[in-house]
Amino acid sequence: MIAGSQRLDVVAEFIPRYWKKMPMSDATQIVAIDGPAGAGKSTTAKEVARRLGFAFLDTGAMYRAATWWAIDQGINLDDGDALAAHTAAMTLDIEERDSGQVVTVNGQDVSAAIRTPEVTNLIYKLDQNSAIRKQLVELQRRFGEKQPTVAEGRDIGTVVFPKAKCKIYLDASLDTRTNRRARQMRKRGQAYDWDTLRAEVHERDEQSKNRADSPLRKADDAFLLDSTDMSWDETVDAVVRHAQEVL
Ligand code: DC
């Protein structure tokens, strides 16, 4: 199975009851990667998926897409019920192509739009909303039930796939993570101020770690990988090695 050909087709407005009754996906088929912003989860998870022949699930892209759509539609971001109803009516599609990830909301390609600082800085309005988390977690489980998956996010090992045999908590120092974010922004041609970026990364850490629902934390049975002094290749190798050992 080629990760690049996997497709996440979801119609969030209708989550059938039987999904909830389906057995939790085979725990041997999930690699769960969690960690703070800028730790390199996405690029690492994607390559690990390619090497293992698993599908790749970028759950952050789902929260980003929901946020982008709420902003685009002019929804009051302080009205939690309206946000949840709005997200439930969203048709989201995430496709991994060789050329990169393509995210569409109601048929519109929003791959670049979901990565803007505006969206990034407002996600906390949605990711703290329990009704929205529940909807997206259902979709993530459904994806993992369909195929062997490397999933990355903030609550994969703790909430989405608590029975996963392979859990990684990928961390790095705040400065290193800020540098990685800065590099990504340069690549996308986005302007940034390093100190502001560092403060934003730190702020997002605090928001993810201190929220009431599904806070970011290392699962007790997760393998802690601090990539501060590791190259990307070394990080990928370490995750693949761990996956091969425990799966
Ligand atoms: O990984 P990312 O930066 O694309 O994630 C965007 C935001 O989504 C992040 O600030 C926290 C939130 N998120 C979450 O709450 N739970 C997840 N499983 C994934 C992301």
PDB file of C-alpha atoms and ligand atoms in Angstrom:
ATOM      1  CA  MET A   1       0.000   0.000   0.000  1.00  0.00           C
ATOM      2  CA  ILE A   2       1.390   3.381  -0.968  1.00  0.00           C
ATOM      3  CA  ALA A   3       0.778   6.202   1.476  1.00  0.00           C
ATOM      4  CA  GLY A   4       0.587   8.700  -1.354  1.00  0.00           C
ATOM      5  CA  SER A   5      -2.458   7.022  -2.827  1.00  0.00           C
ATOM      6  CA  GLN A   6      -4.480   7.028   0.349  1.00  0.00           C
ATOM      7  CA  ARG A   7      -7.476   9.263   0.425  1.00  0.00           C
ATOM      8  CA  LEU A   8      -9.591  10.496   3.261  1.00  0.00           C
ATOM      9  CA  ASP A   9     -13.110  11.030   2.055  1.00  0.00           C
ATOM     10  CA  VAL A  10     -15.312  12.290   4.786  1.00  0.00           C
ATOM     11  CA  VAL A  11     -18.758  13.721   5.014  1.00  0.00           C
ATOM     12  CA  ALA A  12     -18.847  14.945   8.564  1.00  0.00           C
ATOM     13  CA  GLU A  13     -22.521  15.829   8.554  1.00  0.00           C
ATOM     14  CA  PHE A  14     -23.458  12.196   8.984  1.00  0.00           C
ATOM     15  CA  ILE A  15     -21.572   9.993  11.377  1.00  0.00           C
ATOM     16  CA  PRO A  16     -23.470   6.677  11.379  1.00  0.00           C
ATOM     17  CA  ARG A  17     -24.038   4.999  14.693  1.00  0.00           C
ATOM     18  CA  TYR A  18     -22.400   1.789  13.584  1.00  0.00           C
ATOM     19  CA  TRP A  19     -18.999   3.443  13.358  1.00  0.00           C
ATOM     20  CA  LYS A  20     -19.084   3.780  17.108  1.00  0.00           C
ATOM     21  CA  LYS A  21     -19.853   0.080  17.432  1.00  0.00           C
ATOM     22  CA  MET A  22     -17.071  -1.008  15.125  1.00  0.00           C
ATOM     23  CA  PRO A  23     -14.139  -2.584  16.961  1.00  0.00           C
ATOM     24  CA  MET A  24     -11.204  -0.273  17.606  1.00  0.00           C
ATOM     25  CA  SER A  25      -8.820  -0.616  14.712  1.00  0.00           C
ATOM     26  CA  ASP A  26      -6.241  -3.345  14.980  1.00  0.00           C
ATOM     27  CA  ALA A  27      -3.758  -1.852  17.407  1.00  0.00           C
ATOM     28  CA  THR A  28      -0.864  -3.430  15.502  1.00  0.00           C
ATOM     29  CA  GLN A  29      -1.654  -1.360  12.430  1.00  0.00           C
ATOM     30  CA  ILE A  30      -1.385   2.121  13.911  1.00  0.00           C
ATOM     31  CA  VAL A  31       1.660   4.314  14.476  1.00  0.00           C
ATOM     32  CA  ALA A  32       0.525   7.219  16.680  1.00  0.00           C
ATOM     33  CA  ILE A  33       2.740  10.309  16.672  1.00  0.00           C
ATOM     34  CA  ASP A  34       2.032  13.213  19.020  1.00  0.00           C
ATOM     35  CA  GLY A  35       3.972  16.263  20.034  1.00  0.00           C
ATOM     36  CA  PRO A  36       4.040  20.054  20.142  1.00  0.00           C
ATOM     37  CA  ALA A  37       3.963  22.471  17.201  1.00  0.00           C
ATOM     38  CA  GLY A  38       7.041  22.466  15.013  1.00  0.00           C
ATOM     39  CA  ALA A  39       8.452  19.182  16.304  1.00  0.00           C
ATOM     40  CA  GLY A  40       8.455  17.865  12.734  1.00  0.00           C
ATOM     41  CA  LYS A  41       5.578  15.431  13.179  1.00  0.00           C
ATOM     42  CA  SER A  42       4.078  15.895   9.719  1.00  0.00           C
ATOM     43  CA  THR A  43       7.197  15.503   7.614  1.00  0.00           C
ATOM     44  CA  THR A  44       8.416  12.647   9.816  1.00  0.00           C
ATOM     45  CA  ALA A  45       5.064  10.835   9.865  1.00  0.00           C
ATOM     46  CA  LYS A  46       4.698  11.132   6.126  1.00  0.00           C
ATOM     47  CA  GLU A  47       8.092   9.556   5.429  1.00  0.00           C
ATOM     48  CA  VAL A  48       7.569   6.875   8.086  1.00  0.00           C
ATOM     49  CA  ALA A  49       4.255   6.005   6.406  1.00  0.00           C
ATOM     50  CA  ARG A  50       5.985   5.766   3.044  1.00  0.00           C
ATOM     51  CA  ARG A  51       8.699   3.497   4.431  1.00  0.00           C
ATOM     52  CA  LEU A  52       6.264   1.219   6.260  1.00  0.00           C
ATOM     53  CA  GLY A  53       3.750   1.202   3.399  1.00  0.00           C
ATOM     54  CA  PHE A  54       1.074   2.671   5.675  1.00  0.00           C
ATOM     55  CA  ALA A  55      -1.393   5.480   4.983  1.00  0.00           C
ATOM     56  CA  PHE A  56      -0.642   8.898   6.486  1.00  0.00           C
ATOM     57  CA  LEU A  57      -3.199  10.893   8.467  1.00  0.00           C
ATOM     58  CA  ASP A  58      -2.471  14.549   9.263  1.00  0.00           C
ATOM     59  CA  THR A  59      -5.109  15.340  11.896  1.00  0.00           C
ATOM     60  CA  GLY A  60      -3.899  18.935  12.306  1.00  0.00           C
ATOM     61  CA  ALA A  61      -4.986  19.543   8.703  1.00  0.00           C
ATOM     62  CA  MET A  62      -8.524  18.606   9.750  1.00  0.00           C
ATOM     63  CA  TYR A  63      -8.601  21.191  12.562  1.00  0.00           C
ATOM     64  CA  ARG A  64      -7.050  23.698  10.187  1.00  0.00           C
ATOM     65  CA  ALA A  65      -9.666  23.015   7.478  1.00  0.00           C
ATOM     66  CA  ALA A  66     -12.534  23.416   9.956  1.00  0.00           C
ATOM     67  CA  THR A  67     -11.030  26.701  11.175  1.00  0.00           C
ATOM     68  CA  TRP A  68     -10.492  28.005   7.673  1.00  0.00           C
ATOM     69  CA  TRP A  69     -14.085  27.231   6.752  1.00  0.00           C
ATOM     70  CA  ALA A  70     -15.544  28.893   9.838  1.00  0.00           C
ATOM     71  CA  ILE A  71     -13.515  32.052   9.103  1.00  0.00           C
ATOM     72  CA  ASP A  72     -14.450  31.939   5.419  1.00  0.00           C
ATOM     73  CA  GLN A  73     -18.137  31.633   6.245  1.00  0.00           C
ATOM     74  CA  GLY A  74     -18.019  34.441   8.788  1.00  0.00           C
ATOM     75  CA  ILE A  75     -19.063  32.245  11.709  1.00  0.00           C
ATOM     76  CA  ASN A  76     -18.688  33.849  15.134  1.00  0.00           C
ATOM     77  CA  LEU A  77     -15.652  31.991  16.483  1.00  0.00           C
ATOM     78  CA  ASP A  78     -16.827  32.585  20.036  1.00  0.00           C
ATOM     79  CA  ASP A  79     -20.103  30.772  19.412  1.00  0.00           C
ATOM     80  CA  GLY A  80     -19.173  27.141  20.142  1.00  0.00           C
ATOM     81  CA  ASP A  81     -22.559  25.672  19.126  1.00  0.00           C
ATOM     82  CA  ALA A  82     -22.547  27.475  15.785  1.00  0.00           C
ATOM     83  CA  LEU A  83     -18.971  26.324  15.143  1.00  0.00           C
ATOM     84  CA  ALA A  84     -19.829  22.695  15.893  1.00  0.00           C
ATOM     85  CA  ALA A  85     -22.949  22.746  13.695  1.00  0.00           C
ATOM     86  CA  HIS A  86     -20.964  24.380  10.938  1.00  0.00           C
ATOM     87  CA  THR A  87     -18.148  21.836  11.137  1.00  0.00           C
ATOM     88  CA  ALA A  88     -20.657  18.988  11.069  1.00  0.00           C
ATOM     89  CA  ALA A  89     -21.912  20.242   7.700  1.00  0.00           C
ATOM     90  CA  MET A  90     -18.447  20.366   6.153  1.00  0.00           C
ATOM     91  CA  THR A  91     -17.296  17.990   3.433  1.00  0.00           C
ATOM     92  CA  LEU A  92     -13.588  17.448   3.909  1.00  0.00           C
ATOM     93  CA  ASP A  93     -11.230  15.577   1.657  1.00  0.00           C
ATOM     94  CA  ILE A  94      -7.516  15.061   2.278  1.00  0.00           C
ATOM     95  CA  GLU A  95      -5.463  13.409  -0.402  1.00  0.00           C
ATOM     96  CA  GLU A  96      -1.767  12.631  -0.315  1.00  0.00           C
ATOM     97  CA  ARG A  97      -0.297  13.018  -3.774  1.00  0.00           C
ATOM     98  CA  ASP A  98       3.324  12.708  -4.845  1.00  0.00           C
ATOM     99  CA  SER A  99       3.289  16.480  -5.360  1.00  0.00           C
ATOM    100  CA  GLY A 100       2.065  17.041  -1.797  1.00  0.00           C
ATOM    101  CA  GLN A 101      -1.049  17.056   0.324  1.00  0.00           C
ATOM    102  CA  VAL A 102      -4.278  18.376  -1.199  1.00  0.00           C
ATOM    103  CA  VAL A 103      -6.988  19.458   1.242  1.00  0.00           C
ATOM    104  CA  THR A 104     -10.414  20.375  -0.089  1.00  0.00           C
ATOM    105  CA  VAL A 105     -13.404  21.736   1.788  1.00  0.00           C
ATOM    106  CA  ASN A 106     -16.684  21.421  -0.077  1.00  0.00           C
ATOM    107  CA  GLY A 107     -14.713  20.874  -3.259  1.00  0.00           C
ATOM    108  CA  GLN A 108     -12.493  23.956  -2.847  1.00  0.00           C
ATOM    109  CA  ASP A 109      -8.728  23.425  -2.666  1.00  0.00           C
ATOM    110  CA  VAL A 110      -7.650  25.021   0.626  1.00  0.00           C
ATOM    111  CA  SER A 111      -4.217  23.372   0.935  1.00  0.00           C
ATOM    112  CA  ALA A 112      -2.401  26.724   1.136  1.00  0.00           C
ATOM    113  CA  ALA A 113      -5.183  28.681   2.844  1.00  0.00           C
ATOM    114  CA  ILE A 114      -5.200  26.408   5.914  1.00  0.00           C
ATOM    115  CA  ARG A 115      -1.497  27.159   6.570  1.00  0.00           C
ATOM    116  CA  THR A 116      -1.769  30.951   6.879  1.00  0.00           C
ATOM    117  CA  PRO A 117      -0.847  32.575  10.222  1.00  0.00           C
ATOM    118  CA  GLU A 118      -4.465  33.798  10.555  1.00  0.00           C
ATOM    119  CA  VAL A 119      -5.775  30.224  10.559  1.00  0.00           C
ATOM    120  CA  THR A 120      -2.907  28.941  12.718  1.00  0.00           C
ATOM    121  CA  ASN A 121      -3.549  31.573  15.371  1.00  0.00           C
ATOM    122  CA  LEU A 122      -7.313  30.961  15.529  1.00  0.00           C
ATOM    123  CA  ILE A 123      -7.389  27.139  15.616  1.00  0.00           C
ATOM    124  CA  TYR A 124      -7.585  27.194  19.392  1.00  0.00           C
ATOM    125  CA  LYS A 125     -11.140  28.520  19.062  1.00  0.00           C
ATOM    126  CA  LEU A 126     -12.121  25.184  17.507  1.00  0.00           C
ATOM    127  CA  ASP A 127      -9.688  22.677  18.932  1.00  0.00           C
ATOM    128  CA  GLN A 128     -10.987  23.327  22.456  1.00  0.00           C
ATOM    129  CA  ASN A 129     -14.559  22.620  21.356  1.00  0.00           C
ATOM    130  CA  SER A 130     -15.508  19.117  22.550  1.00  0.00           C
ATOM    131  CA  ALA A 131     -18.304  18.637  19.989  1.00  0.00           C
ATOM    132  CA  ILE A 132     -15.896  19.420  17.154  1.00  0.00           C
ATOM    133  CA  ARG A 133     -13.192  17.170  18.600  1.00  0.00           C
ATOM    134  CA  LYS A 134     -15.709  14.333  18.829  1.00  0.00           C
ATOM    135  CA  GLN A 135     -16.675  14.695  15.176  1.00  0.00           C
ATOM    136  CA  LEU A 136     -13.092  14.788  13.954  1.00  0.00           C
ATOM    137  CA  VAL A 137     -11.929  11.951  16.220  1.00  0.00           C
ATOM    138  CA  GLU A 138     -14.684   9.725  14.765  1.00  0.00           C
ATOM    139  CA  LEU A 139     -13.444  10.468  11.279  1.00  0.00           C
ATOM    140  CA  GLN A 140      -9.846   9.771  12.286  1.00  0.00           C
ATOM    141  CA  ARG A 141     -10.779   6.404  13.827  1.00  0.00           C
ATOM    142  CA  ARG A 142     -12.734   5.504  10.745  1.00  0.00           C
ATOM    143  CA  PHE A 143      -9.692   6.252   8.603  1.00  0.00           C
ATOM    144  CA  GLY A 144      -7.440   4.103  10.807  1.00  0.00           C
ATOM    145  CA  GLU A 145      -9.951   1.264  10.763  1.00  0.00           C
ATOM    146  CA  LYS A 146      -9.767   1.119   6.994  1.00  0.00           C
ATOM    147  CA  GLN A 147      -6.019   0.734   6.577  1.00  0.00           C
ATOM    148  CA  PRO A 148      -2.674   0.549   8.394  1.00  0.00           C
ATOM    149  CA  THR A 149      -2.022   4.173   9.321  1.00  0.00           C
ATOM    150  CA  VAL A 150       0.608   6.544  10.630  1.00  0.00           C
ATOM    151  CA  ALA A 151      -1.443   9.280  12.313  1.00  0.00           C
ATOM    152  CA  GLU A 152       0.001  12.458  13.786  1.00  0.00           C
ATOM    153  CA  GLY A 153      -1.515  15.128  16.005  1.00  0.00           C
ATOM    154  CA  ARG A 154      -1.857  16.037  19.668  1.00  0.00           C
ATOM    155  CA  ASP A 155      -4.147  13.318  21.060  1.00  0.00           C
ATOM    156  CA  ILE A 156      -3.520  10.321  18.812  1.00  0.00           C
ATOM    157  CA  GLY A 157      -1.916   8.043  21.411  1.00  0.00           C
ATOM    158  CA  THR A 158      -4.066   9.286  24.291  1.00  0.00           C
ATOM    159  CA  VAL A 159      -7.556   9.625  22.767  1.00  0.00           C
ATOM    160  CA  VAL A 160      -7.871   8.667  19.100  1.00  0.00           C
ATOM    161  CA  PHE A 161      -5.997   5.345  19.165  1.00  0.00           C
ATOM    162  CA  PRO A 162      -5.276   4.632  22.846  1.00  0.00           C
ATOM    163  CA  LYS A 163      -4.684   0.955  22.039  1.00  0.00           C
ATOM    164  CA  ALA A 164      -2.044   1.636  19.387  1.00  0.00           C
ATOM    165  CA  LYS A 165       1.016  -0.537  20.012  1.00  0.00           C
ATOM    166  CA  CYS A 166       3.369   2.021  18.534  1.00  0.00           C
ATOM    167  CA  LYS A 167       3.199   5.469  20.106  1.00  0.00           C
ATOM    168  CA  ILE A 168       5.798   8.169  19.676  1.00  0.00           C
ATOM    169  CA  TYR A 169       5.955  11.509  21.464  1.00  0.00           C
ATOM    170  CA  LEU A 170       8.100  13.681  19.222  1.00  0.00           C
ATOM    171  CA  ASP A 171       9.548  16.695  20.965  1.00  0.00           C
ATOM    172  CA  ALA A 172      12.274  19.314  20.390  1.00  0.00           C
ATOM    173  CA  SER A 173      13.381  22.494  22.146  1.00  0.00           C
ATOM    174  CA  LEU A 174      11.332  25.647  21.617  1.00  0.00           C
ATOM    175  CA  ASP A 175      14.144  27.336  19.661  1.00  0.00           C
ATOM    176  CA  THR A 176      14.597  24.348  17.389  1.00  0.00           C
ATOM    177  CA  ARG A 177      10.877  24.145  16.742  1.00  0.00           C
ATOM    178  CA  THR A 178      10.737  27.880  16.015  1.00  0.00           C
ATOM    179  CA  ASN A 179      13.594  27.479  13.515  1.00  0.00           C
ATOM    180  CA  ARG A 180      11.767  24.618  11.801  1.00  0.00           C
ATOM    181  CA  ARG A 181       8.563  26.674  11.570  1.00  0.00           C
ATOM    182  CA  ALA A 182      10.568  29.623  10.206  1.00  0.00           C
ATOM    183  CA  ARG A 183      12.095  27.405   7.530  1.00  0.00           C
ATOM    184  CA  GLN A 184       8.629  26.157   6.517  1.00  0.00           C
ATOM    185  CA  MET A 185       7.345  29.724   6.286  1.00  0.00           C
ATOM    186  CA  ARG A 186      10.329  30.801   4.184  1.00  0.00           C
ATOM    187  CA  LYS A 187       9.623  27.921   1.818  1.00  0.00           C
ATOM    188  CA  ARG A 188       6.017  29.076   1.477  1.00  0.00           C
ATOM    189  CA  GLY A 189       7.150  32.659   0.919  1.00  0.00           C
ATOM    190  CA  GLN A 190       5.467  33.808   4.156  1.00  0.00           C
ATOM    191  CA  ALA A 191       6.984  36.701   6.105  1.00  0.00           C
ATOM    192  CA  TYR A 192       7.735  36.267   9.811  1.00  0.00           C
ATOM    193  CA  ASP A 193       9.541  37.840  12.717  1.00  0.00           C
ATOM    194  CA  TRP A 194      11.540  35.173  14.607  1.00  0.00           C
ATOM    195  CA  ASP A 195      10.751  36.448  18.124  1.00  0.00           C
ATOM    196  CA  THR A 196       7.052  36.759  17.328  1.00  0.00           C
ATOM    197  CA  LEU A 197       7.067  33.298  15.794  1.00  0.00           C
ATOM    198  CA  ARG A 198       8.756  31.873  18.898  1.00  0.00           C
ATOM    199  CA  ALA A 199       6.148  33.517  21.131  1.00  0.00           C
ATOM    200  CA  GLU A 200       3.368  32.093  18.943  1.00  0.00           C
ATOM    201  CA  VAL A 201       4.806  28.580  19.029  1.00  0.00           C
ATOM    202  CA  HIS A 202       5.097  28.852  22.811  1.00  0.00           C
ATOM    203  CA  GLU A 203       1.535  30.171  23.066  1.00  0.00           C
ATOM    204  CA  ARG A 204       0.226  27.232  21.020  1.00  0.00           C
ATOM    205  CA  ASP A 205       2.132  24.824  23.299  1.00  0.00           C
ATOM    206  CA  GLU A 206       0.385  26.345  26.297  1.00  0.00           C
ATOM    207  CA  GLN A 207      -3.015  26.205  24.606  1.00  0.00           C
ATOM    208  CA  SER A 208      -2.581  22.557  23.557  1.00  0.00           C
ATOM    209  CA  LYS A 209      -1.228  21.438  26.934  1.00  0.00           C
ATOM    210  CA  ASN A 210      -3.684  23.314  29.119  1.00  0.00           C
ATOM    211  CA  ARG A 211      -6.986  22.788  27.373  1.00  0.00           C
ATOM    212  CA  ALA A 212      -9.602  20.760  29.253  1.00  0.00           C
ATOM    213  CA  ASP A 213     -10.472  18.327  26.449  1.00  0.00           C
ATOM    214  CA  SER A 214      -7.681  16.067  25.140  1.00  0.00           C
ATOM    215  CA  PRO A 215      -4.707  18.140  26.267  1.00  0.00           C
ATOM    216  CA  LEU A 216      -1.385  17.440  24.595  1.00  0.00           C
ATOM    217  CA  ARG A 217       0.568  15.045  26.764  1.00  0.00           C
ATOM    218  CA  LYS A 218       2.809  12.052  26.311  1.00  0.00           C
ATOM    219  CA  ALA A 219       0.842   8.811  26.660  1.00  0.00           C
ATOM    220  CA  ASP A 220       2.312   6.696  29.471  1.00  0.00           C
ATOM    221  CA  ASP A 221       3.251   3.983  26.984  1.00  0.00           C
ATOM    222  CA  ALA A 222       4.649   6.348  24.331  1.00  0.00           C
ATOM    223  CA  PHE A 223       8.299   6.359  23.295  1.00  0.00           C
ATOM    224  CA  LEU A 224       9.779   9.835  23.909  1.00  0.00           C
ATOM    225  CA  LEU A 225      11.902  11.019  21.008  1.00  0.00           C
ATOM    226  CA  ASP A 226      13.654  14.361  21.476  1.00  0.00           C
ATOM    227  CA  SER A 227      14.742  15.439  18.010  1.00  0.00           C
ATOM    228  CA  THR A 228      16.459  18.693  19.071  1.00  0.00           C
ATOM    229  CA  ASP A 229      19.883  17.451  18.008  1.00  0.00           C
ATOM    230  CA  MET A 230      18.736  14.964  15.410  1.00  0.00           C
ATOM    231  CA  SER A 231      18.539  15.397  11.656  1.00  0.00           C
ATOM    232  CA  TRP A 232      15.289  14.622   9.910  1.00  0.00           C
ATOM    233  CA  ASP A 233      16.759  11.366   8.519  1.00  0.00           C
ATOM    234  CA  GLU A 234      17.844  10.280  11.995  1.00  0.00           C
ATOM    235  CA  THR A 235      14.392  11.059  13.365  1.00  0.00           C
ATOM    236  CA  VAL A 236      12.643   9.071  10.647  1.00  0.00           C
ATOM    237  CA  ASP A 237      15.054   6.163  11.141  1.00  0.00           C
ATOM    238  CA  ALA A 238      14.419   6.154  14.897  1.00  0.00           C
ATOM    239  CA  VAL A 239      10.637   6.094  14.449  1.00  0.00           C
ATOM    240  CA  VAL A 240      10.758   3.361  11.806  1.00  0.00           C
ATOM    241  CA  ARG A 241      13.107   1.286  13.999  1.00  0.00           C
ATOM    242  CA  HIS A 242      10.798   1.659  16.975  1.00  0.00           C
ATOM    243  CA  ALA A 243       7.737   0.788  14.866  1.00  0.00           C
ATOM    244  CA  GLN A 244       9.434  -2.326  13.525  1.00  0.00           C
ATOM    245  CA  GLU A 245      10.394  -3.374  17.049  1.00  0.00           C
ATOM    246  CA  VAL A 246       6.959  -3.026  18.611  1.00  0.00           C
ATOM    247  CA  LEU A 247       4.527  -3.784  15.775  1.00  0.00           C
TER     248      LEU A 247
HETATM  249  O1   DC B   1      -0.105  20.031  13.622  1.00  0.00           O
HETATM  250  P1   DC B   1      -0.722  21.329  13.206  1.00  0.00           P
HETATM  251  O2   DC B   1       0.097  22.536  13.572  1.00  0.00           O
HETATM  252  O3   DC B   1      -1.114  21.357  11.759  1.00  0.00           O
HETATM  253  O4   DC B   1      -2.080  21.414  14.064  1.00  0.00           O
HETATM  254  C1   DC B   1      -2.901  22.526  14.014  1.00  0.00           C
HETATM  255  C2   DC B   1      -3.634  22.718  15.334  1.00  0.00           C
HETATM  256  O5   DC B   1      -4.642  21.735  15.484  1.00  0.00           O
HETATM  257  C3   DC B   1      -2.784  22.661  16.573  1.00  0.00           C
HETATM  258  O6   DC B   1      -2.548  23.963  17.026  1.00  0.00           O
HETATM  259  C4   DC B   1      -3.580  21.903  17.591  1.00  0.00           C
HETATM  260  C5   DC B   1      -4.722  21.313  16.819  1.00  0.00           C
HETATM  261  N1   DC B   1      -4.723  19.855  16.830  1.00  0.00           N
HETATM  262  C6   DC B   1      -5.395  19.223  17.838  1.00  0.00           C
HETATM  263  O7   DC B   1      -5.934  19.877  18.739  1.00  0.00           O
HETATM  264  N2   DC B   1      -5.473  17.869  17.846  1.00  0.00           N
HETATM  265  C7   DC B   1      -4.883  17.151  16.881  1.00  0.00           C
HETATM  266  N3   DC B   1      -4.985  15.817  16.905  1.00  0.00           N
HETATM  267  C8   DC B   1      -4.177  17.779  15.848  1.00  0.00           C
HETATM  268  C9   DC B   1      -4.097  19.160  15.854  1.00  0.00           C
END
